Coordinates of C-alpha atoms and ligand atoms in Angstrom, one line a residue:
M1 CA 226.7 129.6 120.4
S2 CA 228.1 130.5 117.1
T3 CA 229.3 133.9 116.0
P4 CA 226.9 135.8 113.8
G5 CA 228.0 135.6 110.2
T6 CA 229.8 132.3 110.7
D7 CA 226.8 130.0 111.4
P8 CA 227.4 127.3 108.7
S9 CA 223.9 125.9 109.0
R10 CA 222.3 129.3 108.3
E11 CA 224.7 129.9 105.4
R12 CA 223.7 126.5 103.9
E13 CA 220.0 127.3 104.5
I14 CA 220.2 130.6 102.7
A15 CA 222.2 129.1 99.8
G16 CA 219.6 126.3 99.4
R17 CA 216.8 128.8 99.4
L18 CA 218.5 131.1 96.9
E19 CA 219.0 128.1 94.6
R20 CA 215.3 127.3 94.7
V21 CA 214.3 130.9 94.1
R22 CA 216.7 131.1 91.1
E23 CA 215.2 127.9 89.8
R24 CA 211.7 129.4 90.0
V25 CA 213.0 132.5 88.2
R26 CA 214.6 130.4 85.5
A27 CA 211.4 128.3 85.0
A28 CA 209.1 131.4 84.9
C29 CA 211.4 133.2 82.5
A30 CA 211.5 130.1 80.3
D31 CA 207.6 130.0 80.3
A32 CA 207.5 133.7 79.4
G33 CA 210.3 133.6 76.8
R34 CA 212.4 135.9 78.8
D35 CA 216.1 136.0 79.8
P36 CA 216.7 135.5 83.5
Q37 CA 219.6 137.8 83.2
D38 CA 217.1 140.7 82.7
V39 CA 215.7 140.1 86.2
T40 CA 217.1 141.6 89.3
L41 CA 216.5 139.7 92.6
V42 CA 216.2 142.1 95.5
A43 CA 216.5 140.3 98.8
V44 CA 214.2 141.9 101.3
T45 CA 216.1 141.6 104.6
K46 CA 213.7 143.5 106.8
T47 CA 213.6 142.1 110.4
F48 CA 216.6 139.9 109.7
P49 CA 220.0 140.7 111.2
F50 CA 222.9 142.2 109.3
A51 CA 224.7 138.8 109.4
D52 CA 222.1 137.7 106.8
V53 CA 223.0 140.6 104.6
S54 CA 226.7 139.5 104.7
R55 CA 225.6 135.9 103.9
L56 CA 223.6 137.1 100.9
A57 CA 226.4 139.3 99.7
A58 CA 228.8 136.3 99.9
L59 CA 226.4 134.4 97.7
G60 CA 226.4 137.2 95.1
V61 CA 223.1 138.8 96.1
L62 CA 224.0 142.5 96.2
D63 CA 220.6 144.1 95.9
L64 CA 219.0 144.4 99.3
G65 CA 215.6 145.7 100.3
E66 CA 214.4 147.2 103.5
N67 CA 211.1 148.9 104.5
R68 CA 211.9 150.9 107.6
D69 CA 214.3 153.8 107.7
A70 CA 215.9 153.1 111.0
D71 CA 216.7 149.4 110.2
A72 CA 217.8 150.2 106.7
A73 CA 220.1 153.0 107.8
A74 CA 221.7 150.8 110.5
K75 CA 222.3 147.9 108.0
A76 CA 223.7 150.3 105.4
A77 CA 226.1 151.7 108.0
A78 CA 227.1 148.2 109.2
A79 CA 227.9 147.3 105.6
R80 CA 230.1 150.3 105.2
D81 CA 231.9 149.5 108.5
A82 CA 232.3 145.9 107.3
G83 CA 233.8 147.1 104.1
L84 CA 231.1 145.4 102.0
T85 CA 231.2 147.1 98.7
G86 CA 228.9 146.9 95.6
L87 CA 225.7 146.7 97.6
V88 CA 222.6 148.4 96.1
W89 CA 220.0 149.5 98.7
H90 CA 216.4 149.4 97.8
F91 CA 213.9 151.2 100.0
V92 CA 210.6 149.4 99.5
G93 CA 208.4 150.6 102.4
Q94 CA 206.1 153.5 102.9
V95 CA 208.2 156.7 102.9
Q96 CA 207.5 159.1 105.8
R97 CA 208.2 162.6 104.6
N98 CA 210.3 163.4 107.8
K99 CA 212.5 160.3 106.9
A100 CA 213.1 161.3 103.3
A101 CA 216.4 163.0 104.0
S102 CA 217.7 160.0 105.9
I103 CA 216.5 157.5 103.2
A104 CA 218.2 159.7 100.5
S105 CA 221.5 159.4 102.3
Y106 CA 221.9 155.6 101.8
A107 CA 219.2 154.3 99.4
D108 CA 220.0 153.8 95.8
V109 CA 216.5 153.0 94.6
V110 CA 213.3 154.2 96.3
H111 CA 210.5 151.9 95.1
S112 CA 207.6 153.6 96.9
V113 CA 207.1 157.2 95.7
D114 CA 203.3 157.5 96.0
R115 CA 202.6 161.2 96.4
P116 CA 203.9 164.5 95.1
R117 CA 205.1 165.8 98.4
L118 CA 207.7 163.1 98.7
V119 CA 209.3 164.0 95.5
G120 CA 210.6 167.4 96.8
A121 CA 211.6 165.9 100.1
L122 CA 213.7 163.1 98.4
D123 CA 215.2 165.5 95.9
R124 CA 216.3 167.9 98.7
G125 CA 217.6 164.9 100.7
A126 CA 219.6 163.6 97.7
A127 CA 221.0 167.1 97.0
A128 CA 222.1 167.5 100.6
A129 CA 223.8 164.1 100.6
G130 CA 225.4 164.8 97.2
R131 CA 223.8 161.7 95.7
R132 CA 221.4 160.8 92.9
L133 CA 218.5 158.4 93.6
T134 CA 216.5 156.3 91.3
A135 CA 212.8 156.7 92.2
L136 CA 209.9 154.4 91.2
V137 CA 206.3 155.4 91.2
Q138 CA 204.3 153.0 93.3
V139 CA 201.0 152.1 91.7
D140 CA 197.9 151.1 93.6
L141 CA 196.6 148.0 91.9
R142 CA 193.4 147.8 94.0
E143 CA 190.3 147.9 91.9
P144 CA 188.4 150.0 92.3
A145 CA 191.2 152.4 93.4
V146 CA 191.0 153.3 97.1
D147 CA 192.3 156.8 97.7
D148 CA 193.5 156.2 101.3
G149 CA 197.0 157.4 100.9
R150 CA 198.5 153.9 101.4
G151 CA 199.7 151.4 98.9
G152 CA 200.5 153.6 96.0
A153 CA 199.2 156.3 93.6
A154 CA 195.9 155.7 91.8
P155 CA 196.7 154.8 88.2
A156 CA 195.1 158.1 87.2
N157 CA 197.7 160.0 89.1
V158 CA 200.8 158.1 87.9
D159 CA 201.5 160.5 85.0
E160 CA 201.6 163.6 87.2
L161 CA 203.8 161.9 89.8
A162 CA 206.2 160.6 87.1
A163 CA 206.5 164.1 85.6
A164 CA 207.4 165.5 89.1
V165 CA 210.1 162.8 89.6
D166 CA 211.4 163.4 86.1
A167 CA 211.7 167.1 86.7
A168 CA 213.5 166.7 90.1
E169 CA 217.1 167.5 89.6
H170 CA 218.6 164.7 91.8
L171 CA 216.1 162.0 91.0
D172 CA 216.0 159.6 88.1
L173 CA 212.7 158.2 87.1
G174 CA 213.3 154.5 87.1
G175 CA 209.8 153.1 86.4
V176 CA 207.0 151.6 88.5
M177 CA 206.5 149.4 91.5
A178 CA 203.5 147.6 92.9
V179 CA 202.4 145.1 95.5
A180 CA 199.6 142.7 94.4
P181 CA 196.4 143.5 96.4
F182 CA 196.0 141.2 99.4
G183 CA 193.6 138.4 99.1
L184 CA 193.3 137.9 95.4
D185 CA 193.3 134.4 93.8
S186 CA 195.8 133.7 91.1
S187 CA 193.7 135.1 88.2
G188 CA 193.1 138.3 90.2
T189 CA 196.8 138.6 90.8
D190 CA 197.5 138.0 87.1
A191 CA 195.0 140.7 86.2
A192 CA 196.5 143.2 88.7
F193 CA 200.1 142.6 87.3
E194 CA 198.7 143.0 83.8
R195 CA 197.4 146.5 84.7
L196 CA 200.8 147.3 86.1
E197 CA 202.4 146.1 82.9
E198 CA 200.1 148.4 80.9
T199 CA 200.9 151.3 83.2
A200 CA 204.6 150.6 82.7
R201 CA 204.3 150.5 78.9
H202 CA 202.3 153.8 78.9
L203 CA 205.0 155.4 81.0
R204 CA 207.9 154.2 78.8
A205 CA 206.2 155.8 75.8
T206 CA 207.0 159.2 77.4
Y207 CA 210.1 158.2 79.4
P208 CA 212.0 155.4 77.5
G209 CA 214.5 155.2 80.4
A210 CA 211.8 154.2 82.9
A211 CA 212.4 150.5 82.3
I212 CA 212.0 149.1 85.9
V213 CA 208.9 147.1 86.8
S214 CA 209.3 146.2 90.5
A215 CA 206.7 143.5 91.1
G216 CA 206.6 140.0 92.5
M217 CA 207.3 138.7 96.0
S218 CA 207.8 135.2 97.4
G219 CA 204.3 134.1 96.7
D220 CA 203.6 135.6 93.3
L221 CA 206.9 136.0 91.4
E222 CA 205.9 133.7 88.6
S223 CA 202.8 135.9 87.8
A224 CA 204.9 139.1 88.0
L225 CA 207.6 137.6 85.6
A226 CA 204.8 136.7 83.2
H227 CA 203.9 140.4 83.2
G228 CA 207.2 142.0 82.6
A229 CA 208.6 142.4 86.1
T230 CA 212.3 143.4 86.0
H231 CA 212.8 143.5 89.8
L232 CA 211.5 140.9 92.2
R233 CA 211.4 141.8 95.9
V234 CA 211.8 138.5 97.8
G235 CA 212.0 138.0 101.5
T236 CA 210.4 134.9 103.0
A237 CA 211.5 132.5 100.2
L238 CA 215.2 133.5 100.7
L239 CA 215.4 134.0 104.5
G240 CA 212.4 132.1 106.0
S241 CA 209.5 133.4 108.0
R242 CA 209.9 136.7 109.6
P243 CA 209.8 137.0 113.3
P244 CA 206.6 138.8 114.3
L245 CA 207.2 142.6 114.4
G246 CA 207.9 143.9 117.8
Ligands
PLP1 C1 208.3 142.4 102.9 C2 208.1 142.9 101.5 C3 208.4 142.1 100.4 C4 208.9 140.7 100.6 O1 207.8 139.9 100.8 P1 207.9 138.2 100.9 O2 206.5 137.8 100.8 O3 208.5 137.9 102.2 O4 208.8 137.8 99.8 C5 208.3 142.7 99.1 N1 207.9 143.9 98.9 C6 207.6 144.8 100.0 C7 207.1 146.1 99.7 C8 207.7 144.3 101.3 O5 207.3 145.1 102.3

């Protein structure tokens, strides 16, 4: 058995996967006339062990994404204990209001602000932790919009939510985030990311600093890059299939 963090075959596997993802990003940026330097790759490490966070950091991937508070908090603490510096933690999952204070204590960017009640909770959490957070408004790209409290704010509610984030003392409005609706073909995904791009453009007219467009995962990063994504959230393509959730 090899010690976690020193398994050379896992290190080689992740390095190879990272090179392939970077090649996809380069090719998609070339097609879109964009500079790959303007794209941040967020490695979504959910369900994978902290050893993989160390491996990614050693390869220069310092932006890490997690979707559950308990796992994210544990990995952020492990990184501190290991003396890993320069990491940027992205919380990409549904935020439960009773976890907002915890999330605010380690997250640098919260991608998934989808209802007004979270804004106050995250703001108070950031204040208590003596930190500032960048917050993104998660936009529901399902069409027609489904108001089921999951998967983002309806486009009609984005302005109100953005204004609340902008007004919060300890939050910086970073921009928007979305997940492409499940089950679309590639033209449907393109259309969804085009709606997100339009929403982002509209928001920037009022808040020029809200420049982040977090969109694109392992299966659809090319489409997202064609529609202005600045932050890709990539799990499977970097780390392999996730073990089924226990
Ligand atoms: C898991 C997850 C991802 C990564 O998805 P892959 O298909 O594994 O790249 C991206 N965004 C969110 C919100 C996720 O929960």
